[in-house]
Structure formats: structure tokens, C-alpha cells
mmCIF file of C-alpha atoms in Angstrom:
data_model
loop_
_atom_site.group_PDB
_atom_site.id
_atom_site.type_symbol
_atom_site.label_atom_id
_atom_site.label_comp_id
_atom_site.label_asym_id
_atom_site.label_seq_id
_atom_site.Cartn_x
_atom_site.Cartn_y
_atom_site.Cartn_z
ATOM 1 C CA MET A 98 -0.436 15.971 25.871
ATOM 2 C CA ASN A 99 -2.097 18.072 23.154
ATOM 3 C CA TYR A 100 -0.138 17.943 19.886
ATOM 4 C CA LEU A 101 -0.177 21.739 19.486
ATOM 5 C CA VAL A 102 1.139 22.242 23.032
ATOM 6 C CA ARG A 103 4.033 19.897 22.307
ATOM 7 C CA LEU A 104 4.888 21.930 19.196
ATOM 8 C CA VAL A 105 5.014 25.140 21.206
ATOM 9 C CA GLN A 106 7.325 23.527 23.768
ATOM 10 C CA GLN A 107 9.643 22.392 20.993
ATOM 11 C CA LEU A 108 9.920 25.926 19.664
ATOM 12 C CA ALA A 109 10.793 27.288 23.119
ATOM 13 C CA TRP A 110 13.881 25.061 23.345
ATOM 14 C CA LEU A 111 15.246 25.798 19.860
ATOM 15 C CA PRO A 112 18.356 27.733 21.078
ATOM 16 C CA LEU A 113 19.595 24.491 22.668
ATOM 17 C CA CYS A 114 20.016 23.026 19.182
ATOM 18 C CA LEU A 115 22.955 25.359 18.515
ATOM 19 C CA LEU A 116 24.851 23.866 21.447
ATOM 20 C CA GLY A 117 24.035 20.418 20.155
ATOM 21 C CA TRP A 118 25.513 21.163 16.760
ATOM 22 C CA VAL A 119 28.871 22.345 18.125
ATOM 23 C CA SER A 120 29.249 19.798 20.939
ATOM 24 C CA SER A 121 31.880 17.062 20.799
ATOM 25 C CA ARG A 122 30.239 13.622 20.800
ATOM 26 C CA ASP A 123 31.233 10.524 22.768
ATOM 27 C CA TYR A 124 30.232 7.391 20.847
ATOM 28 C CA ARG A 125 30.634 5.262 23.945
ATOM 29 C CA LEU A 126 27.754 7.160 25.560
ATOM 30 C CA TRP A 127 24.394 5.854 24.350
ATOM 31 C CA VAL A 128 21.142 7.548 25.362
ATOM 32 C CA PHE A 129 17.837 5.656 25.258
ATOM 33 C CA GLY A 130 14.192 6.711 25.380
ATOM 34 C CA ALA A 131 10.760 5.439 24.349
ATOM 35 C CA TRP A 132 7.187 6.399 23.586
ATOM 36 C CA HIS A 133 7.526 10.187 23.596
ATOM 37 C CA GLY A 134 9.588 10.006 26.764
ATOM 38 C CA ARG A 135 6.677 8.621 28.787
ATOM 39 C CA GLN A 136 7.437 4.897 29.021
ATOM 40 C CA TYR A 137 10.235 2.524 29.954
ATOM 41 C CA ALA A 138 9.344 -0.032 27.334
ATOM 42 C CA ASP A 139 9.683 -1.644 23.960
ATOM 43 C CA ASN A 140 12.797 -2.185 21.844
ATOM 44 C CA ALA A 141 14.650 0.676 23.512
ATOM 45 C CA ARG A 142 14.164 -0.807 26.980
ATOM 46 C CA TYR A 143 15.397 -4.285 26.060
ATOM 47 C CA LEU A 144 18.428 -2.968 24.210
ATOM 48 C CA TYR A 145 19.186 -0.599 27.086
ATOM 49 C CA CYS A 146 19.111 -3.481 29.587
ATOM 50 C CA HIS A 147 21.371 -5.570 27.371
ATOM 51 C CA VAL A 148 23.931 -2.787 26.990
ATOM 52 C CA ARG A 149 23.763 -1.946 30.696
ATOM 53 C CA ASP A 150 24.345 -5.555 31.727
ATOM 54 C CA HIS A 151 26.608 -6.942 28.989
ATOM 55 C CA GLU A 152 28.575 -4.102 27.355
ATOM 56 C CA PRO A 153 30.866 -2.633 30.049
ATOM 57 C CA ASP A 154 32.709 -0.298 27.666
ATOM 58 C CA ILE A 155 29.475 1.514 26.714
ATOM 59 C CA ARG A 156 27.709 3.892 29.078
ATOM 60 C CA ALA A 157 23.942 3.452 28.755
ATOM 61 C CA VAL A 158 21.609 6.174 30.071
ATOM 62 C CA TRP A 159 17.818 6.302 29.975
ATOM 63 C CA LEU A 160 16.150 9.701 29.494
ATOM 64 C CA SER A 161 12.485 10.358 30.176
ATOM 65 C CA HIS A 162 9.989 13.184 30.646
ATOM 66 C CA ASP A 163 8.366 11.282 33.534
ATOM 67 C CA PRO A 164 9.972 11.304 37.025
ATOM 68 C CA GLU A 165 8.376 7.912 37.806
ATOM 69 C CA VAL A 166 10.129 6.328 34.823
ATOM 70 C CA VAL A 167 13.463 7.779 35.933
ATOM 71 C CA LYS A 168 12.889 6.420 39.425
ATOM 72 C CA ARG A 169 12.054 2.952 38.125
ATOM 73 C CA VAL A 170 15.200 2.739 35.985
ATOM 74 C CA GLN A 171 17.349 3.879 38.895
ATOM 75 C CA GLN A 172 15.732 1.323 41.204
ATOM 76 C CA GLU A 173 16.792 -1.369 38.732
ATOM 77 C CA GLY A 174 20.372 -0.171 39.083
ATOM 78 C CA GLY A 175 20.475 1.784 35.833
ATOM 79 C CA GLU A 176 21.451 5.361 35.086
ATOM 80 C CA ALA A 177 18.597 7.709 34.193
ATOM 81 C CA ALA A 178 17.667 11.380 34.163
ATOM 82 C CA LEU A 179 14.858 13.704 33.152
ATOM 83 C CA ALA A 180 15.445 14.665 29.543
ATOM 84 C CA TYR A 181 15.323 18.422 30.097
ATOM 85 C CA SER A 182 16.924 18.531 33.530
ATOM 86 C CA LEU A 183 20.455 19.910 33.796
ATOM 87 C CA ALA A 184 21.815 16.353 33.947
ATOM 88 C CA GLY A 185 19.700 15.316 30.960
ATOM 89 C CA ILE A 186 20.881 18.275 28.894
ATOM 90 C CA ARG A 187 24.539 17.655 29.747
ATOM 91 C CA LEU A 188 24.261 13.989 28.816
ATOM 92 C CA SER A 189 22.466 14.837 25.577
ATOM 93 C CA LEU A 190 25.139 17.329 24.568
ATOM 94 C CA ARG A 191 27.812 14.643 24.959
ATOM 95 C CA ALA A 192 26.165 11.416 23.759
ATOM 96 C CA GLY A 193 27.002 10.053 20.337
ATOM 97 C CA LEU A 194 23.977 7.786 19.874
ATOM 98 C CA PHE A 195 20.304 8.299 20.686
ATOM 99 C CA LEU A 196 18.183 5.167 20.483
ATOM 100 C CA VAL A 197 14.413 5.658 20.363
ATOM 101 C CA THR A 198 11.147 3.908 19.488
ATOM 102 C CA HIS A 199 9.370 6.865 17.872
ATOM 103 C CA THR A 200 11.170 10.189 17.383
ATOM 104 C CA ALA A 201 13.778 12.427 19.003
ATOM 105 C CA GLU A 202 10.941 13.497 21.300
ATOM 106 C CA ASP A 203 11.567 10.223 23.173
ATOM 107 C CA VAL A 204 14.767 11.787 24.566
ATOM 108 C CA ASN A 205 15.984 15.412 24.487
ATOM 109 C CA ALA A 206 15.060 16.465 20.968
ATOM 110 C CA HIS A 207 17.118 19.667 21.039
ATOM 111 C CA ALA A 208 20.392 18.817 22.772
ATOM 112 C CA SER A 209 20.552 15.576 20.763
ATOM 113 C CA VAL A 210 20.931 17.509 17.506
ATOM 114 C CA GLY A 211 24.398 16.619 16.251
ATOM 115 C CA GLY A 212 24.244 13.060 17.576
ATOM 116 C CA ALA A 213 23.114 10.002 15.606
ATOM 117 C CA LEU A 214 19.386 9.292 15.939
ATOM 118 C CA ILE A 215 18.699 5.544 15.707
ATOM 119 C CA ASN A 216 15.052 4.520 15.453
ATOM 120 C CA LEU A 217 14.589 1.013 16.856
ATOM 121 C CA THR A 218 10.879 1.414 15.999
ATOM 122 C CA HIS A 219 7.923 0.068 17.977
ATOM 123 C CA GLY A 220 6.882 -2.722 15.625
ATOM 124 C CA THR A 221 6.628 -3.739 12.005
ATOM 125 C CA PRO A 222 3.962 -1.362 10.715
ATOM 126 C CA LEU A 223 0.664 -2.505 9.301
ATOM 127 C CA LYS A 224 -0.874 0.945 9.758
ATOM 128 C CA ARG A 225 0.487 3.520 7.330
ATOM 129 C CA PHE A 226 2.488 6.264 9.014
ATOM 130 C CA GLY A 227 4.927 9.065 8.306
ATOM 131 C CA ARG A 228 4.891 10.121 4.654
ATOM 132 C CA ASP A 229 2.437 7.321 3.815
ATOM 133 C CA ALA A 230 -0.378 8.079 6.284
ATOM 134 C CA ARG A 231 -3.489 10.165 5.972
ATOM 135 C CA SER A 232 -3.255 12.506 8.956
ATOM 136 C CA SER A 233 -5.518 15.229 10.349
ATOM 137 C CA ARG A 234 -3.970 15.956 13.745
ATOM 138 C CA LEU A 235 -3.808 19.715 12.959
ATOM 139 C CA GLY A 236 -7.011 19.840 10.952
ATOM 140 C CA ARG A 237 -6.771 21.510 7.543
ATOM 141 C CA LEU A 238 -3.273 22.763 8.333
ATOM 142 C CA THR A 239 -1.860 19.216 8.551
ATOM 143 C CA PRO A 240 -0.779 18.855 4.869
ATOM 144 C CA LEU A 241 0.863 22.289 4.898
ATOM 145 C CA PHE A 242 2.681 21.574 8.170
ATOM 146 C CA ASP A 243 3.904 18.155 7.066
ATOM 147 C CA ARG A 244 5.121 19.420 3.705
ATOM 148 C CA TYR A 245 6.940 22.593 4.727
ATOM 149 C CA LEU A 246 7.437 22.841 8.503
ATOM 150 C CA ARG A 247 7.550 19.416 10.180
ATOM 151 C CA HIS A 248 11.129 18.591 9.189
ATOM 152 C CA LEU A 249 12.360 21.886 10.690
ATOM 153 C CA LEU A 250 11.380 20.863 14.234
ATOM 154 C CA PRO A 251 14.101 18.983 16.152
ATOM 155 C CA ALA A 252 11.643 16.463 17.599
ATOM 156 C CA LYS A 253 10.302 15.628 14.144
ATOM 157 C CA ARG A 254 13.582 15.249 12.310
ATOM 158 C CA GLY A 255 14.114 11.998 10.499
ATOM 159 C CA PRO A 256 16.285 9.220 11.907
ATOM 160 C CA ASP A 257 19.828 8.623 10.720
ATOM 161 C CA ARG A 258 19.174 4.890 10.683
ATOM 162 C CA VAL A 259 16.214 2.597 11.264
ATOM 163 C CA LEU A 260 16.594 -0.954 12.572
ATOM 164 C CA VAL A 261 13.780 -3.378 11.757
ATOM 165 C CA ALA A 262 12.675 -6.981 12.219
ATOM 166 C CA SER A 263 12.070 -8.134 8.644
ATOM 167 C CA GLY A 264 12.368 -7.380 4.970
ATOM 168 C CA VAL A 265 8.703 -6.371 4.950
ATOM 169 C CA GLY A 266 9.367 -3.864 7.727
ATOM 170 C CA ARG A 267 12.379 -2.570 5.845
ATOM 171 C CA GLN A 268 10.372 -1.704 2.736
ATOM 172 C CA ARG A 269 7.668 0.017 4.771
ATOM 173 C CA MET A 270 10.122 2.058 6.838
ATOM 174 C CA MET A 271 12.000 3.146 3.713
ATOM 175 C CA SER A 272 8.712 4.396 2.300
ATOM 176 C CA ALA A 273 7.453 6.057 5.506
ATOM 177 C CA TYR A 274 10.725 7.907 6.185
ATOM 178 C CA GLY A 275 11.905 8.365 2.597
ATOM 179 C CA LEU A 276 15.198 6.629 3.387
ATOM 180 C CA PRO A 277 17.562 4.746 1.057
ATOM 181 C CA ALA A 278 17.970 1.005 1.563
ATOM 182 C CA GLU A 279 21.408 1.273 3.192
ATOM 183 C CA ARG A 280 19.967 3.236 6.129
ATOM 184 C CA VAL A 281 17.301 0.658 7.043
ATOM 185 C CA THR A 282 18.712 -2.629 8.341
ATOM 186 C CA VAL A 283 17.064 -5.954 9.230
ATOM 187 C CA LEU A 284 18.371 -7.274 12.573
ATOM 188 C CA GLY A 285 15.329 -8.535 14.513
ATOM 189 C CA TYR A 286 13.719 -6.805 17.480
ATOM 190 C CA PRO A 287 15.376 -6.446 20.907
ATOM 191 C CA ARG A 288 11.941 -6.702 22.541
ATOM 192 C CA TRP A 289 11.746 -10.344 21.480
ATOM 193 C CA ALA A 290 13.899 -10.981 24.549
ATOM 194 C CA ALA A 291 10.628 -10.636 26.487
ATOM 195 C CA PHE A 292 9.523 -13.987 25.074
ATOM 196 C CA HIS A 293 11.711 -15.669 27.691
ATOM 197 C CA ALA A 294 9.657 -14.170 30.544
ATOM 198 C CA ASP A 295 7.677 -16.387 32.927
ATOM 199 C CA ALA A 296 4.266 -15.350 31.618
ATOM 200 C CA ALA A 297 2.403 -17.837 33.838
ATOM 201 C CA SER A 298 3.863 -16.192 36.936
ATOM 202 C CA LEU A 299 2.752 -12.774 35.672
ATOM 203 C CA LEU A 300 -0.819 -14.042 35.469
ATOM 204 C CA ARG A 301 -0.651 -15.701 38.888
ATOM 205 C CA ARG A 302 0.540 -12.421 40.371
ATOM 206 C CA GLU A 303 -2.799 -10.976 39.236
ATOM 207 C CA GLY A 304 -4.785 -13.882 40.682
ATOM 208 C CA ILE A 305 -5.138 -15.816 37.411
ATOM 209 C CA GLU A 306 -4.154 -19.490 37.334
ATOM 210 C CA PRO A 307 -3.327 -20.504 33.708
ATOM 211 C CA ARG A 308 -3.771 -24.198 34.489
ATOM 212 C CA ASP A 309 -7.481 -23.581 35.103
ATOM 213 C CA TYR A 310 -7.948 -23.060 31.377
ATOM 214 C CA LYS A 311 -7.486 -25.215 28.292
ATOM 215 C CA GLY A 312 -6.251 -22.219 26.326
ATOM 216 C CA ILE A 313 -5.633 -18.480 26.592
ATOM 217 C CA VAL A 314 -6.812 -16.024 23.943
ATOM 218 C CA LEU A 315 -5.460 -12.476 23.724
ATOM 219 C CA TYR A 316 -7.641 -9.836 22.086
ATOM 220 C CA ALA A 317 -5.503 -6.812 21.224
ATOM 221 C CA PRO A 318 -7.160 -4.077 19.126
ATOM 222 C CA THR A 319 -5.183 -1.036 18.050
ATOM 223 C CA LEU A 320 -5.968 2.686 18.075
ATOM 224 C CA ARG A 321 -8.409 4.506 15.774
ATOM 225 C CA GLN A 322 -8.143 7.961 14.223
ATOM 226 C CA GLN A 323 -4.592 8.397 15.561
ATOM 227 C CA GLY A 324 -5.789 8.138 19.153
ATOM 228 C CA ARG A 325 -8.988 10.160 18.820
ATOM 229 C CA GLY A 326 -11.318 7.261 18.049
ATOM 230 C CA GLY A 327 -12.909 4.593 20.201
ATOM 231 C CA LEU A 328 -14.062 0.984 19.927
ATOM 232 C CA ASP A 329 -17.067 -0.872 21.302
ATOM 233 C CA VAL A 330 -15.278 -4.065 22.318
ATOM 234 C CA ALA A 331 -18.511 -5.770 23.379
ATOM 235 C CA GLN A 332 -20.063 -5.134 19.926
ATOM 236 C CA GLY A 333 -23.485 -4.734 21.461
ATOM 237 C CA ASN A 334 -24.294 -8.136 22.990
ATOM 238 C CA ARG A 335 -22.046 -10.227 20.722
ATOM 239 C CA LEU A 336 -19.199 -10.666 23.202
ATOM 240 C CA GLU A 337 -21.654 -11.569 25.959
ATOM 241 C CA ALA A 338 -23.211 -14.162 23.626
ATOM 242 C CA LEU A 339 -19.745 -15.696 23.214
ATOM 243 C CA LEU A 340 -19.415 -16.488 26.938
ATOM 244 C CA PRO A 341 -21.056 -19.955 26.769
ATOM 245 C CA TRP A 342 -18.643 -20.938 23.998
ATOM 246 C CA LEU A 343 -15.651 -19.710 26.040
ATOM 247 C CA GLU A 344 -16.971 -21.776 28.941
ATOM 248 C CA GLN A 345 -17.479 -24.842 26.778
ATOM 249 C CA GLU A 346 -13.961 -24.633 25.313
ATOM 250 C CA ARG A 347 -12.480 -23.717 28.718
ATOM 251 C CA LEU A 348 -10.853 -20.591 27.285
ATOM 252 C CA LEU A 349 -9.719 -17.415 29.001
ATOM 253 C CA LEU A 350 -10.039 -14.167 27.028
ATOM 254 C CA LEU A 351 -7.511 -11.450 27.869
ATOM 255 C CA VAL A 352 -8.480 -8.005 26.561
ATOM 256 C CA ARG A 353 -5.712 -5.500 26.004
ATOM 257 C CA GLY A 354 -6.215 -2.450 23.793
ATOM 258 C CA HIS A 355 -3.657 0.031 22.517
ATOM 259 C CA VAL A 356 -2.778 2.610 25.180
ATOM 260 C CA ALA A 357 -4.341 5.334 23.009
ATOM 261 C CA LEU A 358 -7.572 3.434 22.260
ATOM 262 C CA ARG A 359 -10.749 4.321 24.139
ATOM 263 C CA MET A 360 -12.502 0.978 24.699
ATOM 264 C CA THR A 361 -16.059 0.548 25.922
ATOM 265 C CA GLY A 362 -18.294 -2.381 26.737
ATOM 266 C CA VAL A 363 -15.816 -4.734 28.356
ATOM 267 C CA GLU A 364 -15.515 -3.643 32.009
ATOM 268 C CA ASP A 365 -18.975 -4.835 33.015
ATOM 269 C CA LEU A 366 -18.492 -8.214 31.321
ATOM 270 C CA ALA A 367 -15.098 -8.656 32.993
ATOM 271 C CA ARG A 368 -16.715 -8.048 36.386
ATOM 272 C CA ARG A 369 -19.463 -10.602 35.727
ATOM 273 C CA SER A 370 -17.457 -13.361 34.070
ATOM 274 C CA SER A 371 -14.176 -15.017 35.026
ATOM 275 C CA ARG A 372 -13.707 -15.894 31.337
ATOM 276 C CA ILE A 373 -12.899 -12.272 30.397
ATOM 277 C CA VAL A 374 -9.987 -10.466 32.013
ATOM 278 C CA ASP A 375 -8.739 -6.907 31.649
ATOM 279 C CA ALA A 376 -5.077 -7.157 30.617
ATOM 280 C CA SER A 377 -4.432 -3.434 30.298
ATOM 281 C CA ALA A 378 -0.997 -1.847 30.612
ATOM 282 C CA SER A 379 -1.730 -0.883 34.228
ATOM 283 C CA ARG A 380 -1.771 -4.605 35.117
ATOM 284 C CA PHE A 381 0.691 -5.946 32.534
ATOM 285 C CA PRO A 382 3.024 -3.147 31.409
ATOM 286 C CA ASP A 383 4.713 -5.212 28.680
ATOM 287 C CA VAL A 384 2.381 -7.202 26.447
ATOM 288 C CA ASN A 385 5.361 -9.069 24.965
ATOM 289 C CA GLU A 386 5.932 -10.747 28.337
ATOM 290 C CA LEU A 387 2.426 -12.210 28.145
ATOM 291 C CA MET A 388 2.864 -13.772 24.718
ATOM 292 C CA PRO A 389 4.501 -17.056 25.808
ATOM 293 C CA VAL A 390 1.289 -18.107 27.540
ATOM 294 C CA VAL A 391 -1.071 -16.998 24.736
ATOM 295 C CA ASP A 392 -2.442 -19.765 22.496
ATOM 296 C CA LEU A 393 -4.424 -17.598 20.077
ATOM 297 C CA LEU A 394 -4.140 -13.926 19.148
ATOM 298 C CA ILE A 395 -7.148 -11.952 17.942
ATOM 299 C CA THR A 396 -6.287 -8.490 16.677
ATOM 300 C CA ASP A 397 -7.245 -6.057 13.936
ATOM 301 C CA TYR A 398 -4.531 -3.752 12.567
ATOM 302 C CA SER A 399 -1.966 -4.066 15.356
ATOM 303 C CA SER A 400 1.725 -4.734 14.705
ATOM 304 C CA LEU A 401 1.471 -7.204 17.580
ATOM 305 C CA MET A 402 0.608 -9.866 15.007
ATOM 306 C CA PHE A 403 4.118 -9.664 13.547
ATOM 307 C CA ASP A 404 5.755 -10.272 16.931
ATOM 308 C CA PHE A 405 3.350 -13.086 17.762
ATOM 309 C CA ALA A 406 4.398 -14.783 14.516
ATOM 310 C CA CYS A 407 7.592 -15.766 16.349
ATOM 311 C CA PHE A 408 5.529 -18.378 18.244
ATOM 312 C CA LYS A 409 4.020 -19.917 15.085
ATOM 313 C CA ARG A 410 0.642 -19.924 16.829
ATOM 314 C CA PRO A 411 -2.714 -19.073 15.208
ATOM 315 C CA ILE A 412 -3.909 -15.526 14.615
ATOM 316 C CA ILE A 413 -7.419 -14.319 13.827
ATOM 317 C CA LEU A 414 -7.973 -10.849 12.390
ATOM 318 C CA MET A 415 -11.248 -9.307 13.550
ATOM 319 C CA ALA A 416 -11.931 -6.073 11.688
ATOM 320 C CA PRO A 417 -15.474 -4.769 12.324
ATOM 321 C CA ASP A 418 -14.615 -1.431 10.708
ATOM 322 C CA LEU A 419 -12.385 -2.575 7.840
ATOM 323 C CA GLU A 420 -13.675 -0.202 5.140
ATOM 324 C CA GLU A 421 -13.577 2.746 7.536
ATOM 325 C CA TYR A 422 -10.015 1.953 8.530
ATOM 326 C CA LEU A 423 -8.765 1.329 4.993
ATOM 327 C CA TYR A 424 -10.288 4.380 3.350
ATOM 328 C CA ARG A 425 -10.953 6.996 6.036
ATOM 329 C CA ASP A 426 -8.419 6.261 8.783
ATOM 330 C CA VAL A 427 -4.637 6.044 8.274
ATOM 331 C CA GLY A 428 -4.896 3.002 5.985
ATOM 332 C CA VAL A 429 -2.690 -0.104 5.898
ATOM 333 C CA TYR A 430 0.299 -1.399 3.977
ATOM 334 C CA GLY A 431 -0.123 -4.334 1.626
ATOM 335 C CA ASP A 432 -3.304 -6.276 0.957
ATOM 336 C CA TYR A 433 -5.082 -6.773 4.276
ATOM 337 C CA LEU A 434 -7.051 -9.849 3.218
ATOM 338 C CA GLU A 435 -4.372 -11.488 1.082
ATOM 339 C CA ASP A 436 -1.582 -10.996 3.662
ATOM 340 C CA ALA A 437 -3.614 -12.170 6.677
ATOM 341 C CA PRO A 438 -2.018 -14.960 8.765
ATOM 342 C CA GLY A 439 -5.360 -16.638 9.434
ATOM 343 C CA PRO A 440 -9.143 -16.143 9.263
ATOM 344 C CA VAL A 441 -10.466 -12.600 8.764
ATOM 345 C CA ILE A 442 -13.799 -12.014 10.516
ATOM 346 C CA ARG A 443 -16.107 -9.129 11.349
ATOM 347 C CA ASP A 444 -17.372 -9.799 14.866
ATOM 348 C CA TRP A 445 -17.349 -12.072 17.920
ATOM 349 C CA SER A 446 -20.126 -14.306 16.556
ATOM 350 C CA GLN A 447 -17.686 -15.601 13.907
ATOM 351 C CA VAL A 448 -14.941 -16.617 16.358
ATOM 352 C CA PRO A 449 -16.154 -20.230 16.963
ATOM 353 C CA ALA A 450 -16.209 -20.971 13.231
ATOM 354 C CA ALA A 451 -12.755 -19.435 12.777
ATOM 355 C CA TRP A 452 -11.520 -21.513 15.719
ATOM 356 C CA ARG A 453 -12.776 -24.696 14.016
ATOM 357 C CA GLU A 454 -11.097 -23.758 10.738
ATOM 358 C CA ILE A 455 -7.800 -23.326 12.568
ATOM 359 C CA ALA A 456 -8.198 -26.661 14.372
ATOM 360 C CA GLU A 457 -8.826 -28.336 11.011
ATOM 361 C CA GLY A 458 -5.552 -26.935 9.673
ATOM 362 C CA ARG A 459 -7.212 -24.847 6.967
ATOM 363 C CA HIS A 460 -4.930 -21.869 7.631
ATOM 364 C CA ASP A 461 -1.639 -23.674 8.301
ATOM 365 C CA ASP A 462 -0.039 -22.683 4.988
ATOM 366 C CA ARG A 463 -1.078 -19.067 5.390
ATOM 367 C CA LEU A 464 0.411 -18.917 8.902
ATOM 368 C CA ALA A 465 3.639 -20.591 7.746
ATOM 369 C CA ARG A 466 4.115 -17.978 4.998
ATOM 370 C CA PHE A 467 3.378 -15.166 7.430
ATOM 371 C CA THR A 468 5.888 -16.516 9.962
ATOM 372 C CA ALA A 469 8.582 -16.899 7.322
ATOM 373 C CA ARG A 470 8.116 -13.293 6.210
ATOM 374 C CA HIS A 471 8.100 -11.691 9.643
ATOM 375 C CA ALA A 472 9.885 -13.874 12.207
ATOM 376 C CA ALA A 473 12.931 -15.290 10.420
ATOM 377 C CA MET A 474 15.331 -13.243 12.579
ATOM 378 C CA ASN A 475 13.972 -14.622 15.868
ATOM 379 C CA ASP A 476 16.951 -16.559 17.247
ATOM 380 C CA GLY A 477 17.586 -14.991 20.668
ATOM 381 C CA ARG A 478 20.554 -12.921 19.459
ATOM 382 C CA GLU A 479 18.709 -9.755 18.434
ATOM 383 C CA CYS A 480 20.288 -7.444 21.026
ATOM 384 C CA GLU A 481 23.743 -8.782 20.290
ATOM 385 C CA ARG A 482 23.285 -8.166 16.545
ATOM 386 C CA VAL A 483 22.073 -4.611 17.096
ATOM 387 C CA VAL A 484 25.012 -3.758 19.356
ATOM 388 C CA ASN A 485 27.527 -5.216 16.894
ATOM 389 C CA TYR A 486 25.922 -3.274 14.051
ATOM 390 C CA LEU A 487 26.078 0.004 15.976
ATOM 391 C CA ARG A 488 29.680 -0.644 17.012
ATOM 392 C CA ASP A 489 30.660 -1.209 13.394
ATOM 393 C CA HIS A 490 28.926 1.915 12.102
ATOM 394 C CA TYR A 491 29.655 4.382 14.863
ATOM 395 C CA LEU A 492 32.036 3.363 17.624
ATOM 396 C CA ARG A 493 34.791 1.832 15.484
ATOM 397 C CA GLN A 494 34.378 4.582 12.921
ATOM 398 C CA ALA A 495 34.858 7.212 15.646
ATOM 399 C CA VAL A 496 38.000 5.439 16.886
ATOM 400 C CA SER A 497 39.446 5.413 13.351
ATOM 401 C CA LEU A 498 38.761 9.114 12.933
ATOM 402 C CA SER A 499 40.405 9.966 16.243
ATOM 403 C CA ARG A 500 43.531 8.017 15.241
ATOM 404 C CA GLY A 501 43.601 9.688 11.849
#
């Protein structure tokens, strides 16, 4: 949906904020939402499922702007409603906690005013965002809007707390949101629960037999120009020229771009070669469920690399537009080359050499440091830790206040 249209819709619902402010809140009612209210995914989904299935004293409800998402949650046996339906508004006026992946726009941004907004985030950021990003979504008016008006809109208000996967993520979220250290907490990501999925069965369901290949490579580029840019995945004829090498090494290449990235050049190759497979969200809704079967990740500026670090498997960064991205797109945190978990290359022609370097162990130390920085909290108890943290800060606090 056009950004300007979404702003107008937010303004139309402003009177609902007054009801939100004066409503009594139930801290045993937790509302979840994700990806601007359009997806049932990510950290919010996995925490929602955990609370629904393992925390009987907490009522978990999923809110969405998409009727199909609501239907899917209900078919799984969960409670869900459209965010701006009568049921969604009533729930939002009562709930104490709102758990999102992006902003209050993931749920009901207006009726949730007065409740605690908990950002579970959608990954450790490499791309700069929030206060740190260069943005042009409203053209020349963007700096003026961000400086004086953005924080006045309910959907764009800052989170009360942010829960992250690592110390690196903590520092970046503090900077992006302008939050003090005590409001950004390292607990690990609920979506890491997806690593226990039967990834081989997911591939077989799509007619792909993993045992036919010696290894599986996932290529996962991220968006450009905040969703307005595109990427020539084929890089002219370079990807096609890589096919004999993929055949020789008996490798399968899965291609899965960011949902907001316009990719070109791969569909024709995927039709002509069994070595390249479209792994888009329409076929595999949750990329995290695919990770257990992936032997090598190739990405550019995607936060996927930080999740994949949990497997301690090799990562190649392929950045054909590095200077453009660093200096004219949103930019990145840290030192891209120094912080890389493995080889940094420009195009497909350099993949075989990078593959040999990895096999020779030339990047083992770099990968070990990267894993230690980003995946130390991966122990299978992420959802449990998050729930305990939220109980301590909200539910038990509310009980103490009611007794006082």
C-alpha cells in the first residue's frame, strides 16, 4: 500500500486513540501482529504459538489487516480478528501488551495507545533504519516529516521495549530508536524455534528431493531503495555460466529474495535448469524453516546472515552494488568488509573460488567470531525467556499494583 495512503488512514482513526488512553488494561491479554498486519510470520508468530500452547493463564490473540491471515490462525485453533473490526477494536482497548515485528501498524495502532508496545523486531539489523537511515519515502518532505511529525502518528510511535538476539543488535536498536539500554534486552529470537522444522519434507512437498544433491545453497538478497529498487539476479549471463559448476559440485541453488525486492533474470534459468529453484515466499512462507537443510548461505545485506549463524555453517556475501548501497541507499551498520562472516565477492563468477577458500578453512576464524557475536543465545529456550521477561516486567507488576 502507498505510504502516503497509509498516513491518511492513520489520521482518520485518530479519535480512537482517546479511548485507548482511558481504557483499563488487562496484562493477561496479549495481542500479536507482524509485518504491517499483512503476515502471520516471524518472531511474533513463534512467540504467539508458544503462548497459545504453553501459557494457559495468558490469552493470546492475533490481529491482522488481512482476512486470509485471520482465517489461517483460526484454522490452527488460535484466536484472531481483523485489527479494525469491532472485535479487533474491543480487544485492542483491553489488551495490556502488543507484540509486533515492526511498528504499532502491525496491530491496531490507535486502540493500542495506552498499552505496552513490545517490538520483537524482524532480525538483527545490518541495514540502517529508524533514526540512522537515509530515507526518501516522501521525497524532499521526508526529513521534515521524520523530525517534527512522525512521532505524533500512533502507528509510528516508538516501542516501550525492544527484545533482540544479541549485544550487537542491542546497540543498533538503541541507536535506531533512541532508547536507553534498560529498554533494549538481549533474549534471543523466538523465530529460532523454526530451526527444528523438517526442512527436507518442505522441499519434498515442492517436488525437490534433497538427497539428489551433495549440498544446498540458499541465495537470499535483500531489498533496495526501501522497496523501490530492483536486482538483476542473473547478472547478465554470469549465473547461467555458473550452471556447469553447480552440476559438477552437485549443488542445488535456492533463490529467495526479500518480499519487497523486484528480482529479474532468474525465472527463465529456473525453468531451464533443475539446479536453480525459486524458493519465494509463495512456495516457502517461512525462510527460517528452510535453514536446517541449507549448507551455504549467499546473501548481501540481509539480516538472514545473523540467524544462519546459529548453524555455524559458511556464509558468502555477494554485493554487486556495495558502493551504491553504502553511500546512496540506507547504508549499513559497522564495517561491512571487516565484520563479514566469510568471503566478500562481487558476482557469480567468484563463487567457485570463494567455495574453495571455505573448503580450505581460510574463513573458519572469521565465521567463529561472527557466530559468537550473533548466535550465543541460541539454546532452544528463546520463547520461554521472552515470556518470563514480560511476566516480570508487566504481569507481576500489574498484580502488585492491584494489591496495593
